[in-house]
Amino acid sequence: MVKFLHTADWHLGIKYKQLGDKAQQARNIRLKTVEKLIQKAREENVDFILISGDLFDSNQVDRSLLTAVSQIFSDISPTPIYLLPGNHDPLGRDSLFNDPVWEKLDNLTIFTEPEPYDHGNVTIYPCPVSQKKSKDDPTQWINAQDNPNISIGLAHGNLQVGFIDDANFPIKPERTTISGLDYLALGEWHSLFEQPDSNGIVRTIYPGTPETTKFGEDASGQAVIVEIDVRNSPPQITPIEVGTLSWQKQEKEINSLADVQYLESELNNIPEPENNVILLKVKGVTDQDTISYLAQLEDDYQDKFMQLQMVMDELYLKPNLLELKALIPEGAVVNQTFEALMALMKTQPETQDYSDITPERTREIFAQLQDKDVLEGLSPEILNRAFLLMYQMIKEAS
Amino acid sequence: MNVQSIRLENWKKFTEPVEIQLKNGLNVLHGPNESGKSTLIDSIITTFYSKHTSGSGKIKTLKPWGTSLNPRSTITFQKDDQNYRITKGFQEKKSLLEKEENGTWRKIAEGDKADQELIELVGGQLSPRGDTKPELWGLGQTLWMVQGKPIISDDLNDETLSSLQSMVGATIESGKEKEVLSEIRSRFLDIFTEKKKTLKKGSQLAQVQEEISALKEELSESKRIQTRKDELIRKIEDNEFLLNRNKKNLKDATEERDKIAEEVKEARQHQKNREQLEHEIEGINTKYEALDTKIKEINQSEEEITALNAKNEQINQQIGPLDVELSELNERIENKLSDLETANNTIDQTNAEKSMVGIAHTNVMDEQTLESMKERFNEISELHDALESAQNEYNKIIAPTATQMKKIEKLNQDIHDTKTRLQAMGLKVNTKPLVSMSGEISLDNDVAPFSLKGNEDVSWTANQSFKIRIDDVAEFEVKSGSEDVKVMKEELEEMQANYQELVAPFGTEKLEDLKGLLNTKESKEKEFKRIKSELNKKSNKPLDKLQKEIIEFENTIKLKWSKILDDSPYKDSEGKDKSVLRDELSSKIVELEDKIKTLTKNRKSLDDLIKIDRNNANELKSKLNDFKTDYHGKTQIIEEIKRRIERLEDDGLSREEREKELNKLSFDLEQKKRACQVYQDEIEEKEKRPLGLFDGLNSKVQNIDDEIKKQEIQQAGIESELQLLIGQSTDTNLVEEKLEQLQTKEKELQTEADALKLLFQLTTFYRENTIGELSEPIRLRVTDDLEKLLGSKYSVHFGKEMKPDTIQANGEEAPIDLLSFGTQEQVWCLFRLALGSILSRDEKQLVVLDDPLVNTDPVRMHHALEILQDNAKDMQIIVVTCDVEKYNSLSGANFISMGGIS
């Protein structure tokens, strides 16, 4: 009977371009998560830990991470950790795994050769990665058919199942059957994935990354505890959740101020907002007041969430001239400027429809402006912004 | 706001207090230049717009020159139908604002507060530091013309513009709008520079852009390092591949080489044997050749000796005859030489003679010269004597000079005249006595007896007194009473005395004598002069010098004579006729010269012959020498050869023995050579091939080994560089994340900037348009007045600063500053009036025109006054002028004369 933790794709030192100045914080969270995971493993009293590749996001990550990781590993000593280099942290001359810090650990084994390794009554068949790309199946060499020990494959690559056509380090889905493995511990995919063999028994698993790395990894933030009774018995798989941050993409239709207010209340209801990374796409057509409110919303809620990013490029401004005219009396410079902006909206295909200034007035205005170079370099964003700025300034003056 | 009165104390030229009263409507302040008119008007500006504590330059000049008095001004003005009074004392730092209520003045504020409240009443601003300037005077910037500055070149200040705006039509720019526009402007200027509308360095956008490019730099540097690392890794791998390949090659090559070891050993032995044989052959050969050479040399040497001896014989035979010829030639030369000497002697003698003759000749000539010199000397000497005697005679004569003569003559004449006059004046007594009488007569005290016969006419003259004593008759005395006579008599006496004095030295009184003396002296003088000039013609040298010359010359001649030898026939020629002698000597000289010529010619030909002979002799000599040298040389060589033979034969062998030895050696040599040939034929196969092969393989092994070593070193180097880079590298996470963030921000800021630019452009454009509309009423009014002033078809156009820009006349447009100064002045004046008029619709304004129409001709003046009068209905105008005549035709104006005040 053997019980072990299977995890992979820690991607420590990963870049978080979308998170801006929160990126380092997110990296720290990531490190904390893996620390939590290893502690969890100790609590579960596992016999060993398998890490199937991409421990580090690249061989160029900050070397201080090595110290942190080696500390995490040494904390769990003497529980052995079996580490496989992946395609993000392949073996090679500049590999992080050449660093002398690893030698101080007595419970760490980094696999550098595709050769079977015995741990008590378990044989591990590691397939270490020494390049970033390859067309060869790294598990090809495994032959455990005649091995009486519980046989566990440890590999990093892409299962060749229907919807995946990534040919990098391809792995046959029937590997466990072909090579006589009880369990094939994979790494590369960031969401938890279980592949049943031809008998319907799940022996091949991607545990996914313990901490989500970007939007769209719906089953990430986990690792698995696996128990195998005896040779050939079906593995018992228990997923555990360790991820901290939640990455959400949302799309909302905004056509009125009410919609924005509703959105606001939704945002207020999100639990643990500081652990939420939200990409909010707003679509629709609305007036300057609403858009102004929306922009303010983004600013206000920035700090509440780990990250709140609003994408407003499909939100169109339909200026409400009546409201504007109410704020500034007739014939004023500001008023004329607003009208001019509405006329200029007619020059942009994206905003043409939302400007209800008459064609005659448009012509008049263009005639006035004809030899000024205001018509150059315009874009819908600039026009929108100009509108909003004026609107905000007027509101302030009132 | 209208000003009602101005009072100044200790203010510039006003050491006594001065006060003027102004009325609504037109005020004309007039007075001569420097009477203080502008000072009065300027005081309004100073009082309103300078802090009472100001120490600016202008304030400092307020106190009257040379005093330390405190300037003080008091101005009363009306605003919104209220009367106010401001008093400011600048040096004493006093400021008091009062308001009139119920006929009394009540204090409203003091000090700084007074300054401040005053400003709030009259508009404008206090100057923060230094002197005040027009733009701070509120409406006064345009309405008040400062002396000498009719043209308003600054932009109209905001106060003026907004006052106008609020006058003309609806409110164009509300407070709200102003706020918005100014907000747009300030946010625009945060990002863009005002002038060029380019991105400002300090703006956020620019900063972000800078940061972005710095980060990109960092990133590309990191990428570079990463690329380098990859390169190094690739290199290491390539090298490893090559290294391994080389190692394998090394192994193979070494094996191959070692295979042929045995063959190589044999080859070496073969080589050794062959070389030994060759060495022996060389030894024998050397011996053989040496011996052969020796024998040959000996034989040759003996032959040479024989040949040389024969040659020497020949030479000897040639030498003999030549010797003889040479001595004959030498003899001949000797003879010729002695002839030459003889000729030389003869020539010398003849020359000597010639020179003697020459000396004599010269001496004779000199003696002739000496004679004539002596003659001349005598003449001169005589002249000197004549001169001396003439001088003496001249000196003897005592005669008056011409001047003196004149004086004497005159005096004489005067005496005569006086006498005559006296006589005329004098007492003249004529008588013809009937009887004879005698007696004594005294004429002027000159007593003289007289005796007259009867019927004898007689007259006597006396000047002063006439006394006659007729014997036995009576004594008569007549005295002249004339004083003149007395005087004249005295004069006469004086003259006579002078005359005596004058002529005393000359020994005579008579004029003719005196004249004669003078003439004589003069002719003596002439003679003297004549002699003197003759003398000068002859010589200008003094006598003694001439004499000295003669003596010297004599001595020289004597000396020359002494040069002639005693035994010469020419020694003595003293007794003979000099000219004859001279000719004789001369012809002798010629004769001798001819002789010398001939002798010389002969000598020359002799000389030439000698030369030729000498040349020949020299040739012979050198020929002989050559032969002798040759003979001697050959003898030397023979000796040497003999010695050489001796050396060669010192081996103790006889000639035959040597020959035998030679043969033996030859035989040996043959044998050995044949043996050697066999070896040599085998070289290629037995030696070269195996050895060559071995060398090739050996060097191949060596090369591979070297290359391996090089590669290993290189590899080590690359690996250490790689390790270094790995150790140095850091991840670019933070940089890339920050970059992403900044780029997003940049986009945002750029959009914002562009939006602001758009807004700024639009608002500026519309604002300017609006302003244009604003200025229309003023423009119309100015055009109206201009027409009145200059005639129709004139119109003014305004620029966007709301000031007159161009004038259109008769269809042609011209910028204002191209007009004549007078016309410009008028336009600006009208502008002020128009502006004041329009603003006065709301509240009555004050327009100040300081000598505005000074350049206006009388015709225009008339119209100008009409316009002034017209405008004065709406507002208060103060005209300052020094020519009040111009304005006399104004009715209803308040004339204030500076004369009446100061």
mmCIF file of N, CA and C in Angstrom, chain A residues 32-119:
data_model
loop_
_atom_site.group_PDB
_atom_site.id
_atom_site.type_symbol
_atom_site.label_atom_id
_atom_site.label_comp_id
_atom_site.label_asym_id
_atom_site.label_seq_id
_atom_site.Cartn_x
_atom_site.Cartn_y
_atom_site.Cartn_z
ATOM 1 N N LYS A 32 3.129 30.766 -1.153
ATOM 2 C CA LYS A 32 2.437 30.367 0.076
ATOM 3 C C LYS A 32 1.574 29.133 -0.166
ATOM 4 N N THR A 33 0.921 29.125 -1.326
ATOM 5 C CA THR A 33 0.032 27.999 -1.660
ATOM 6 C C THR A 33 0.806 26.684 -1.689
ATOM 7 N N VAL A 34 1.970 26.712 -2.349
ATOM 8 C CA VAL A 34 2.702 25.438 -2.437
ATOM 9 C C VAL A 34 3.228 25.037 -1.070
ATOM 10 N N GLU A 35 3.530 26.023 -0.271
ATOM 11 C CA GLU A 35 3.966 25.721 1.085
ATOM 12 C C GLU A 35 2.832 25.010 1.834
ATOM 13 N N LYS A 36 1.626 25.615 1.671
ATOM 14 C CA LYS A 36 0.436 25.031 2.279
ATOM 15 C C LYS A 36 0.256 23.598 1.804
ATOM 16 N N LEU A 37 0.452 23.391 0.530
ATOM 17 C CA LEU A 37 0.256 22.072 -0.069
ATOM 18 C C LEU A 37 1.178 21.046 0.559
ATOM 19 N N ILE A 38 2.442 21.436 0.665
ATOM 20 C CA ILE A 38 3.417 20.496 1.217
ATOM 21 C C ILE A 38 3.082 20.184 2.684
ATOM 22 N N GLN A 39 2.639 21.194 3.380
ATOM 23 C CA GLN A 39 2.234 20.963 4.775
ATOM 24 C C GLN A 39 1.073 19.972 4.828
ATOM 25 N N LYS A 40 0.135 20.196 3.908
ATOM 26 C CA LYS A 40 -1.024 19.321 3.825
ATOM 27 C C LYS A 40 -0.563 17.878 3.625
ATOM 28 N N ALA A 41 0.413 17.724 2.756
ATOM 29 C CA ALA A 41 0.937 16.383 2.456
ATOM 30 C C ALA A 41 1.481 15.744 3.726
ATOM 31 N N ARG A 42 2.179 16.577 4.505
ATOM 32 C CA ARG A 42 2.733 16.041 5.754
ATOM 33 C C ARG A 42 1.615 15.607 6.693
ATOM 34 N N GLU A 43 0.570 16.474 6.750
ATOM 35 C CA GLU A 43 -0.575 16.120 7.609
ATOM 36 C C GLU A 43 -1.192 14.795 7.183
ATOM 37 N N GLU A 44 -1.211 14.585 5.853
ATOM 38 C CA GLU A 44 -1.812 13.352 5.342
ATOM 39 C C GLU A 44 -0.885 12.164 5.472
ATOM 40 N N ASN A 45 0.315 12.428 5.939
ATOM 41 C CA ASN A 45 1.269 11.329 6.148
ATOM 42 C C ASN A 45 1.575 10.561 4.878
ATOM 43 N N VAL A 46 1.841 11.247 3.821
ATOM 44 C CA VAL A 46 2.123 10.528 2.576
ATOM 45 C C VAL A 46 3.502 9.883 2.637
ATOM 46 N N ASP A 47 3.674 8.889 1.777
ATOM 47 C CA ASP A 47 4.962 8.197 1.765
ATOM 48 C C ASP A 47 5.988 9.012 0.996
ATOM 49 N N PHE A 48 5.519 9.659 -0.021
ATOM 50 C CA PHE A 48 6.413 10.541 -0.770
ATOM 51 C C PHE A 48 5.570 11.513 -1.591
ATOM 52 N N ILE A 49 6.272 12.435 -2.180
ATOM 53 C CA ILE A 49 5.597 13.454 -3.005
ATOM 54 C C ILE A 49 6.162 13.376 -4.411
ATOM 55 N N LEU A 50 5.249 13.358 -5.383
ATOM 56 C CA LEU A 50 5.690 13.390 -6.775
ATOM 57 C C LEU A 50 5.388 14.771 -7.361
ATOM 58 N N ILE A 51 6.404 15.369 -7.967
ATOM 59 C CA ILE A 51 6.160 16.634 -8.666
ATOM 60 C C ILE A 51 6.532 16.419 -10.118
ATOM 61 N N SER A 52 5.504 16.419 -10.986
ATOM 62 C CA SER A 52 5.807 16.043 -12.379
ATOM 63 C C SER A 52 6.032 17.251 -13.288
ATOM 64 N N GLY A 53 7.062 18.014 -12.972
ATOM 65 C CA GLY A 53 7.530 19.005 -13.944
ATOM 66 C C GLY A 53 6.994 20.429 -13.765
ATOM 67 N N ASP A 54 7.687 21.392 -14.377
ATOM 68 C CA ASP A 54 7.330 22.821 -14.359
ATOM 69 C C ASP A 54 7.216 23.350 -12.943
ATOM 70 N N LEU A 55 8.149 22.939 -12.116
ATOM 71 C CA LEU A 55 8.187 23.487 -10.760
ATOM 72 C C LEU A 55 8.442 24.993 -10.847
ATOM 73 N N PHE A 56 9.364 25.320 -11.719
ATOM 74 C CA PHE A 56 9.687 26.730 -11.939
ATOM 75 C C PHE A 56 9.161 27.154 -13.295
ATOM 76 N N ASP A 57 8.812 28.398 -13.402
ATOM 77 C CA ASP A 57 8.247 28.887 -14.658
ATOM 78 C C ASP A 57 9.281 28.918 -15.777
ATOM 79 N N SER A 58 10.562 29.080 -15.419
ATOM 80 C CA SER A 58 11.632 29.021 -16.412
ATOM 81 C C SER A 58 12.946 28.888 -15.690
ATOM 82 N N ASN A 59 13.981 28.650 -16.437
ATOM 83 C CA ASN A 59 15.300 28.546 -15.820
ATOM 84 C C ASN A 59 15.888 29.911 -15.472
ATOM 85 N N GLN A 60 15.111 30.973 -15.804
ATOM 86 C CA GLN A 60 15.656 32.308 -15.543
ATOM 87 C C GLN A 60 15.007 32.974 -14.345
ATOM 88 N N VAL A 61 14.186 32.223 -13.587
ATOM 89 C CA VAL A 61 13.514 32.867 -12.458
ATOM 90 C C VAL A 61 14.526 33.259 -11.400
ATOM 91 N N ASP A 62 14.082 34.140 -10.565
ATOM 92 C CA ASP A 62 14.915 34.638 -9.489
ATOM 93 C C ASP A 62 15.472 33.502 -8.650
ATOM 94 N N ARG A 63 16.757 33.499 -8.432
ATOM 95 C CA ARG A 63 17.391 32.385 -7.740
ATOM 96 C C ARG A 63 17.027 32.330 -6.258
ATOM 97 N N SER A 64 16.451 33.435 -5.780
ATOM 98 C CA SER A 64 16.064 33.390 -4.360
ATOM 99 C C SER A 64 14.937 32.384 -4.153
ATOM 100 N N LEU A 65 14.179 32.120 -5.228
ATOM 101 C CA LEU A 65 13.106 31.138 -5.123
ATOM 102 C C LEU A 65 13.673 29.767 -4.758
ATOM 103 N N LEU A 66 14.844 29.485 -5.261
ATOM 104 C CA LEU A 66 15.434 28.167 -4.988
ATOM 105 C C LEU A 66 15.607 27.981 -3.497
ATOM 106 N N THR A 67 16.083 29.055 -2.878
ATOM 107 C CA THR A 67 16.272 28.960 -1.424
ATOM 108 C C THR A 67 14.940 28.720 -0.732
ATOM 109 N N ALA A 68 13.911 29.488 -1.192
ATOM 110 C CA ALA A 68 12.597 29.340 -0.553
ATOM 111 C C ALA A 68 12.081 27.912 -0.726
ATOM 112 N N VAL A 69 12.213 27.407 -1.948
ATOM 113 C CA VAL A 69 11.697 26.046 -2.221
ATOM 114 C C VAL A 69 12.478 25.000 -1.440
ATOM 115 N N SER A 70 13.781 25.179 -1.416
ATOM 116 C CA SER A 70 14.572 24.173 -0.693
ATOM 117 C C SER A 70 14.201 24.197 0.781
ATOM 118 N N GLN A 71 13.820 25.355 1.286
ATOM 119 C CA GLN A 71 13.380 25.443 2.682
ATOM 120 C C GLN A 71 12.080 24.669 2.865
ATOM 121 N N ILE A 72 11.160 24.897 1.904
ATOM 122 C CA ILE A 72 9.868 24.185 1.977
ATOM 123 C C ILE A 72 10.109 22.670 1.972
ATOM 124 N N PHE A 73 11.035 22.283 1.091
ATOM 125 C CA PHE A 73 11.315 20.841 1.002
ATOM 126 C C PHE A 73 11.955 20.320 2.278
ATOM 127 N N SER A 74 12.877 21.082 2.785
ATOM 128 C CA SER A 74 13.598 20.559 3.952
ATOM 129 C C SER A 74 12.681 20.513 5.165
ATOM 130 N N ASP A 75 11.665 21.405 5.155
ATOM 131 C CA ASP A 75 10.720 21.387 6.278
ATOM 132 C C ASP A 75 9.976 20.053 6.367
ATOM 133 N N ILE A 76 9.827 19.389 5.249
ATOM 134 C CA ILE A 76 9.026 18.171 5.266
ATOM 135 C C ILE A 76 9.922 16.935 5.395
ATOM 136 N N SER A 77 11.188 17.195 5.506
ATOM 137 C CA SER A 77 12.121 16.076 5.664
ATOM 138 C C SER A 77 11.696 15.230 6.856
ATOM 139 N N PRO A 78 11.802 13.920 6.818
ATOM 140 C CA PRO A 78 12.464 13.119 5.785
ATOM 141 C C PRO A 78 11.585 12.601 4.659
ATOM 142 N N THR A 79 10.362 13.082 4.574
ATOM 143 C CA THR A 79 9.497 12.599 3.480
ATOM 144 C C THR A 79 10.177 12.883 2.146
ATOM 145 N N PRO A 80 10.348 11.865 1.321
ATOM 146 C CA PRO A 80 11.054 12.078 0.064
ATOM 147 C C PRO A 80 10.212 12.874 -0.922
ATOM 148 N N ILE A 81 10.905 13.645 -1.695
ATOM 149 C CA ILE A 81 10.264 14.388 -2.783
ATOM 150 C C ILE A 81 10.933 13.954 -4.057
ATOM 151 N N TYR A 82 10.111 13.525 -5.006
ATOM 152 C CA TYR A 82 10.650 13.128 -6.289
ATOM 153 C C TYR A 82 10.270 14.158 -7.327
ATOM 154 N N LEU A 83 11.288 14.742 -7.884
ATOM 155 C CA LEU A 83 11.085 15.914 -8.725
ATOM 156 C C LEU A 83 11.491 15.624 -10.158
ATOM 157 N N LEU A 84 10.587 15.962 -11.096
ATOM 158 C CA LEU A 84 10.877 15.740 -12.501
ATOM 159 C C LEU A 84 11.007 17.113 -13.206
ATOM 160 N N PRO A 85 12.105 17.376 -13.901
ATOM 161 C CA PRO A 85 12.172 18.622 -14.685
ATOM 162 C C PRO A 85 11.148 18.571 -15.826
ATOM 163 N N GLY A 86 10.491 19.709 -16.065
ATOM 164 C CA GLY A 86 9.501 19.775 -17.136
ATOM 165 C C GLY A 86 10.027 20.628 -18.296
ATOM 166 N N ASN A 87 9.090 20.955 -19.226
ATOM 167 C CA ASN A 87 9.570 21.704 -20.388
ATOM 168 C C ASN A 87 9.777 23.198 -20.097
ATOM 169 N N HIS A 88 9.290 23.665 -18.918
ATOM 170 C CA HIS A 88 9.571 25.054 -18.551
ATOM 171 C C HIS A 88 10.859 25.156 -17.758
ATOM 172 N N ASP A 89 11.204 24.054 -17.045
ATOM 173 C CA ASP A 89 12.457 24.058 -16.289
ATOM 174 C C ASP A 89 13.280 22.839 -16.668
ATOM 175 N N PRO A 90 13.585 22.710 -17.995
ATOM 176 C CA PRO A 90 14.254 21.500 -18.465
ATOM 177 C C PRO A 90 15.672 21.427 -17.936
ATOM 178 N N LEU A 91 16.203 20.166 -17.979
ATOM 179 C CA LEU A 91 17.605 19.982 -17.660
ATOM 180 C C LEU A 91 18.416 20.585 -18.788
ATOM 181 N N GLY A 92 19.545 21.020 -18.454
ATOM 182 C CA GLY A 92 20.386 21.640 -19.483
ATOM 183 C C GLY A 92 21.468 22.389 -18.754
ATOM 184 N N ARG A 93 22.286 23.007 -19.489
ATOM 185 C CA ARG A 93 23.415 23.639 -18.826
ATOM 186 C C ARG A 93 22.989 24.751 -17.893
ATOM 187 N N ASP A 94 21.877 25.506 -18.298
ATOM 188 C CA ASP A 94 21.480 26.613 -17.435
ATOM 189 C C ASP A 94 20.352 26.203 -16.495
ATOM 190 N N SER A 95 20.151 24.941 -16.339
ATOM 191 C CA SER A 95 19.046 24.477 -15.508
ATOM 192 C C SER A 95 19.234 24.890 -14.056
ATOM 193 N N LEU A 96 18.111 25.216 -13.454
ATOM 194 C CA LEU A 96 18.126 25.586 -12.036
ATOM 195 C C LEU A 96 18.516 24.396 -11.192
ATOM 196 N N PHE A 97 18.300 23.249 -11.737
ATOM 197 C CA PHE A 97 18.556 22.061 -10.939
ATOM 198 C C PHE A 97 20.036 21.748 -10.825
ATOM 199 N N ASN A 98 20.894 22.547 -11.513
ATOM 200 C CA ASN A 98 22.339 22.391 -11.342
ATOM 201 C C ASN A 98 22.836 23.110 -10.095
ATOM 202 N N ASP A 99 21.964 23.961 -9.551
ATOM 203 C CA ASP A 99 22.388 24.806 -8.429
ATOM 204 C C ASP A 99 22.757 23.962 -7.217
ATOM 205 N N PRO A 100 23.844 24.276 -6.542
ATOM 206 C CA PRO A 100 24.308 23.471 -5.402
ATOM 207 C C PRO A 100 23.334 23.440 -4.220
ATOM 208 N N VAL A 101 22.329 24.359 -4.214
ATOM 209 C CA VAL A 101 21.426 24.410 -3.060
ATOM 210 C C VAL A 101 20.682 23.081 -2.865
ATOM 211 N N TRP A 102 20.442 22.402 -3.986
ATOM 212 C CA TRP A 102 19.668 21.148 -3.872
ATOM 213 C C TRP A 102 20.443 20.050 -3.163
ATOM 214 N N GLU A 103 21.770 20.156 -3.226
ATOM 215 C CA GLU A 103 22.548 19.076 -2.641
ATOM 216 C C GLU A 103 22.481 19.043 -1.131
ATOM 217 N N LYS A 104 22.111 20.198 -0.581
ATOM 218 C CA LYS A 104 22.033 20.211 0.895
ATOM 219 C C LYS A 104 20.853 19.392 1.400
ATOM 220 N N LEU A 105 19.847 19.182 0.494
ATOM 221 C CA LEU A 105 18.647 18.463 0.942
ATOM 222 C C LEU A 105 18.893 16.957 0.880
ATOM 223 N N ASP A 106 18.450 16.307 1.917
ATOM 224 C CA ASP A 106 18.646 14.852 1.912
ATOM 225 C C ASP A 106 17.399 14.103 1.500
ATOM 226 N N ASN A 107 16.277 14.852 1.312
ATOM 227 C CA ASN A 107 15.044 14.149 0.958
ATOM 228 C C ASN A 107 14.601 14.453 -0.467
ATOM 229 N N LEU A 108 15.494 15.066 -1.242
ATOM 230 C CA LEU A 108 15.080 15.442 -2.575
ATOM 231 C C LEU A 108 15.809 14.596 -3.603
ATOM 232 N N THR A 109 15.074 14.082 -4.541
ATOM 233 C CA THR A 109 15.690 13.383 -5.669
ATOM 234 C C THR A 109 15.228 14.067 -6.949
ATOM 235 N N ILE A 110 16.173 14.574 -7.696
ATOM 236 C CA ILE A 110 15.828 15.163 -8.989
ATOM 237 C C ILE A 110 16.204 14.159 -10.057
ATOM 238 N N PHE A 111 15.220 13.734 -10.832
ATOM 239 C CA PHE A 111 15.488 12.722 -11.852
ATOM 240 C C PHE A 111 16.146 13.366 -13.063
ATOM 241 N N THR A 112 17.316 12.842 -13.443
ATOM 242 C CA THR A 112 18.009 13.399 -14.600
ATOM 243 C C THR A 112 18.130 12.406 -15.739
ATOM 244 N N GLU A 113 17.841 11.127 -15.457
ATOM 245 C CA GLU A 113 17.945 10.112 -16.507
ATOM 246 C C GLU A 113 16.648 9.309 -16.570
ATOM 247 N N PRO A 114 16.259 8.899 -17.749
ATOM 248 C CA PRO A 114 15.055 8.050 -17.837
ATOM 249 C C PRO A 114 15.394 6.617 -17.433
ATOM 250 N N GLU A 115 15.508 6.455 -16.115
ATOM 251 C CA GLU A 115 15.841 5.125 -15.604
ATOM 252 C C GLU A 115 15.009 4.809 -14.388
ATOM 253 N N PRO A 116 14.588 3.603 -14.241
ATOM 254 C CA PRO A 116 13.687 3.247 -13.116
ATOM 255 C C PRO A 116 14.391 3.485 -11.789
ATOM 256 N N TYR A 117 13.568 3.839 -10.828
ATOM 257 C CA TYR A 117 14.087 4.179 -9.502
ATOM 258 C C TYR A 117 13.214 3.478 -8.477
ATOM 259 N N ASP A 118 13.877 2.791 -7.567
ATOM 260 C CA ASP A 118 13.084 2.041 -6.565
ATOM 261 C C ASP A 118 12.956 2.793 -5.282
ATOM 262 N N HIS A 119 11.764 2.846 -4.783
ATOM 263 C CA HIS A 119 11.518 3.378 -3.430
ATOM 264 C C HIS A 119 10.783 2.275 -2.679
#
